Short mmCIF file of C-alpha atoms in Angstrom, two decimals:
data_model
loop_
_atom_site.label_atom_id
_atom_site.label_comp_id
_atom_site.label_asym_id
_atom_site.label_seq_id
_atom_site.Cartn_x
_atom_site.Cartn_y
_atom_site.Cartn_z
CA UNK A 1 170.87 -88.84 -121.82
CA UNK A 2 168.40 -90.39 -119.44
CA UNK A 3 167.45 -94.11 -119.03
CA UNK A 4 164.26 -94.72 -119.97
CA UNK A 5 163.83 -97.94 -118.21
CA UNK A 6 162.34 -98.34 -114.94
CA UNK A 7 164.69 -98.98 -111.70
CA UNK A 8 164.66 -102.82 -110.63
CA UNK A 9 165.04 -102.57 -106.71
CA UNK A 10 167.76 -103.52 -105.43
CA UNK A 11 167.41 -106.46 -102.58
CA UNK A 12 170.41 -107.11 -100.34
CA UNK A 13 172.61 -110.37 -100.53
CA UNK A 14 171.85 -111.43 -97.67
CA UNK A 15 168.45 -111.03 -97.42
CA UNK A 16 165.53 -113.73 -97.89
CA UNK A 17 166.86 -116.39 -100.80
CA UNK A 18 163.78 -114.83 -102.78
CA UNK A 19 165.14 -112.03 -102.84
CA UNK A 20 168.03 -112.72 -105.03
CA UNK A 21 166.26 -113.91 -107.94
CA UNK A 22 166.57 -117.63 -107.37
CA UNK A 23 164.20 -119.96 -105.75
CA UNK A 24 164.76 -122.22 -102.95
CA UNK A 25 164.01 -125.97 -103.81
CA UNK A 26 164.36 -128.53 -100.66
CA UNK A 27 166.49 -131.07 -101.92
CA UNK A 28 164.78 -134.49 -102.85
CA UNK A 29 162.97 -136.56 -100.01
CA UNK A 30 165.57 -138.97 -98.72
CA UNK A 31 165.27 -141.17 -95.76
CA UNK A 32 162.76 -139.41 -92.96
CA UNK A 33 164.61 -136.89 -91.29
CA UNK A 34 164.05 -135.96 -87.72
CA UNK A 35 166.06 -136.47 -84.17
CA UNK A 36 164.53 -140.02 -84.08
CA UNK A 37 165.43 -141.20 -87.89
CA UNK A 38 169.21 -141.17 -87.97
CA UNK A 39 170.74 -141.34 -91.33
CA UNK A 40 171.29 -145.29 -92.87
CA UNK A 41 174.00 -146.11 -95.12
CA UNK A 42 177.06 -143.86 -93.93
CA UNK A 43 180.41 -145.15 -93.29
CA UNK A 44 180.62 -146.99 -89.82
CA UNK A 45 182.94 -144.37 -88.47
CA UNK A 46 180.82 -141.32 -89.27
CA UNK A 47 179.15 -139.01 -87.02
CA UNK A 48 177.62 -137.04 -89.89
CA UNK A 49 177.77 -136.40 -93.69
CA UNK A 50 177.71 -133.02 -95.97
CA UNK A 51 175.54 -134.66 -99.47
CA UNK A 52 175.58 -132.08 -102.65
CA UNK A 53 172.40 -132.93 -103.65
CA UNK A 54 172.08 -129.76 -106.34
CA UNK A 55 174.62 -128.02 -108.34
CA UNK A 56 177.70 -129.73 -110.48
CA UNK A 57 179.18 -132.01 -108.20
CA UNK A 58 175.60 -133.48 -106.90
CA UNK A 59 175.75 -137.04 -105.11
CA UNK A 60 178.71 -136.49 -103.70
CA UNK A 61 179.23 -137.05 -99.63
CA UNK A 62 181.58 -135.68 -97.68
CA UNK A 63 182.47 -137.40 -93.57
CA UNK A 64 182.73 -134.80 -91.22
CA UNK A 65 184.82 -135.38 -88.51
CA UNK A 66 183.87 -134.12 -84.57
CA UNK A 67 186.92 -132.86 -84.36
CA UNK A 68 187.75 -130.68 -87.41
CA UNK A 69 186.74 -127.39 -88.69
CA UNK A 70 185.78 -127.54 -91.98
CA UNK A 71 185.80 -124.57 -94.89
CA UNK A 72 183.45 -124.62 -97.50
CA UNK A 73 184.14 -122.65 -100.52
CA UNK A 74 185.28 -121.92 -104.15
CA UNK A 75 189.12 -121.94 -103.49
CA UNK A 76 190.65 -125.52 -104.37
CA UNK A 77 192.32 -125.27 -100.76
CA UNK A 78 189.09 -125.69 -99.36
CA UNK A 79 188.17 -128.65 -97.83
CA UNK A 80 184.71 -129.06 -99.45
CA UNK A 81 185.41 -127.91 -102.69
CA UNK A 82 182.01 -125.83 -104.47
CA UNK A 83 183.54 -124.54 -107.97
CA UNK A 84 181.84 -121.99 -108.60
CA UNK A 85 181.34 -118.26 -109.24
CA UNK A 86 178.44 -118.00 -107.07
CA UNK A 87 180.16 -118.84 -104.22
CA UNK A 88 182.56 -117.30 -102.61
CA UNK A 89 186.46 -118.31 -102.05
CA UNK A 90 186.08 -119.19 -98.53
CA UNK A 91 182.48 -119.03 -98.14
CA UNK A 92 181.55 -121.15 -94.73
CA UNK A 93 182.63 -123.22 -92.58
CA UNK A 94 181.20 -126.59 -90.51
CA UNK A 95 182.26 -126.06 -86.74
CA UNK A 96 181.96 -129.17 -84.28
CA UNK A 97 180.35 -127.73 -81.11
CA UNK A 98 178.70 -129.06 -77.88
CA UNK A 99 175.31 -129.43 -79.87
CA UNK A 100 176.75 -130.75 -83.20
CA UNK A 101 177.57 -129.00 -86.08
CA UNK A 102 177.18 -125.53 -86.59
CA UNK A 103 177.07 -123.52 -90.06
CA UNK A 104 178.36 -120.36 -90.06
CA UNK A 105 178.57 -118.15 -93.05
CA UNK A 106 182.21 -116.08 -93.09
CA UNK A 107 181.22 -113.39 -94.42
CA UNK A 108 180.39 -114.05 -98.01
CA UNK A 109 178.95 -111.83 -100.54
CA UNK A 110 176.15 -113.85 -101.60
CA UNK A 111 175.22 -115.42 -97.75
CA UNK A 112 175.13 -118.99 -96.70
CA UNK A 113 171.14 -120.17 -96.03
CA UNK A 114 169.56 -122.91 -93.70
CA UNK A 115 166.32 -124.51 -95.11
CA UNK A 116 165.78 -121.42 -96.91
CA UNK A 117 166.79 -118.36 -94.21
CA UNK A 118 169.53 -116.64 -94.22
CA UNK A 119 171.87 -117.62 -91.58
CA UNK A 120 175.33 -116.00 -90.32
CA UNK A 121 175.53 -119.12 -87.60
CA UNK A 122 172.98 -122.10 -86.93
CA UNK A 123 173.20 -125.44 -85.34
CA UNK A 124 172.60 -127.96 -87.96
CA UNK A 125 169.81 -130.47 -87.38
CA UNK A 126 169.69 -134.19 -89.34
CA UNK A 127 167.77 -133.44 -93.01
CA UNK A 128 169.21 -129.68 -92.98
CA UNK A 129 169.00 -128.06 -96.33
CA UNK A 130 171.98 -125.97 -96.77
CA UNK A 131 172.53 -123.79 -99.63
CA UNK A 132 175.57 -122.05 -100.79
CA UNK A 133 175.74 -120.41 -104.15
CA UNK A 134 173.97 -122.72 -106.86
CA UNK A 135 174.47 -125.86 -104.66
CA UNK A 136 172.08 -127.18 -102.52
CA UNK A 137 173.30 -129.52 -99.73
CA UNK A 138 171.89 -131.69 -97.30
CA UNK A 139 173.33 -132.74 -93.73
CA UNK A 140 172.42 -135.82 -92.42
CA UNK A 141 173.75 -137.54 -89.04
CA UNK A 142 173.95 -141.27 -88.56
CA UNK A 143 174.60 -143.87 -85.64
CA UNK A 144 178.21 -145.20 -85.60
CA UNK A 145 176.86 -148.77 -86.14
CA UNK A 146 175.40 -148.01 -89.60
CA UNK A 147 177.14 -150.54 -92.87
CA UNK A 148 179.81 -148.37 -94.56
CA UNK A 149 178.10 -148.29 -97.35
CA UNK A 150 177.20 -144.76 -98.58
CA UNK A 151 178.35 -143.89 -101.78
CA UNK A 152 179.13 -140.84 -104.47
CA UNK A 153 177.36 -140.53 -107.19
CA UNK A 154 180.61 -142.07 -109.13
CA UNK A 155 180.45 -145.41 -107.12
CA UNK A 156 183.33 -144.28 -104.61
CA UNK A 157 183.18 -144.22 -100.99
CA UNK A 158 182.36 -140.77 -99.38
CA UNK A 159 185.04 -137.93 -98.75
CA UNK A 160 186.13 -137.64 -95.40
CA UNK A 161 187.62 -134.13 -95.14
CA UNK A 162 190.52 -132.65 -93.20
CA UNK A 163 190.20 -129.05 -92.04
CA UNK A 164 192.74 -127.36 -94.16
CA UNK A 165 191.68 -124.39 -96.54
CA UNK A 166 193.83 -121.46 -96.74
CA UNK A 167 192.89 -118.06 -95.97
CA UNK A 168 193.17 -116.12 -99.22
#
């Protein structure tokens, strides 16, 4: 017997976010982002922060250190936890580099995008919109003379994260 219903084409994972039947939304307008507007508010130690700003764990921060690799993914090992289906077990990671930060997707089945492109590496840039899966995160960099006083959406001071997640 034949099916009846018409073909829906098929769009690869990692092509545009469009593509995959979900719609990129920049996260909310924050503090002005832009080489000249460094982030206020994060810890006095920080060089820059990772903030969920869509998806289950939104509001919360997490420090990332110049000197540390850091994974990104669905496996509790990870070092920025994202628990969910959607994204994959280790699905990026943050890599400190001469010019910052730099995303770079590890080969995930959905693909890891930067202010809405797909990316498989990108320097990050302050007011980034990264999205992974159903979250939608935001990197913002700061001066080291900044108040400590960023916090999660649960009142407690950000995450700073230790590279550290497994390879599964």
């Amino acid at each position: 017997m034949t099916d009846t219903q018409p073909q829906r084409p098929r769009s690869s994972p990692r092509g545009r976010l469009d593509d995959l039947d979900t719609e990129f939304t920049p996260a909310p307008a924050g503090p002005a982002a832009g080489p000249d507007h460094a982030a206020r508010g994060l810890p006095a130690d920080a060089v820059a922060v990772l903030e969920i700003r869509r998806g289950p764990d939104a509001g919360q921060q997490f420090v990332l250190n110049p000197g540390s690799v850091i994974v990104l993914g669905r496996d509790p090992r990870c070092d920025v936890v994202l628990p969910n289906v959607t994204v994959s077990r280790r699905h990026a990671e943050i890599r400190p580099g001469p010019d910052g930060f730099t995303l770079a997707d590890t080969g995930s089945l959905n693909g890891s995008y930067l202010n809405g492109q797909p990316i498989d590496t990108a320097v990050l840039k302050h007011g980034d919109d990264v999205a992974i899966g159903v979250f939608r995160l935001t990197f913002r960099t700061g001066d080291r003379t900044g108040p400590s006083v960023a916090r999660s959406a649960q009142g407690a001071p950000p995450r700073s994260v230790e590279a550290g997640c497994a390879t599964v």
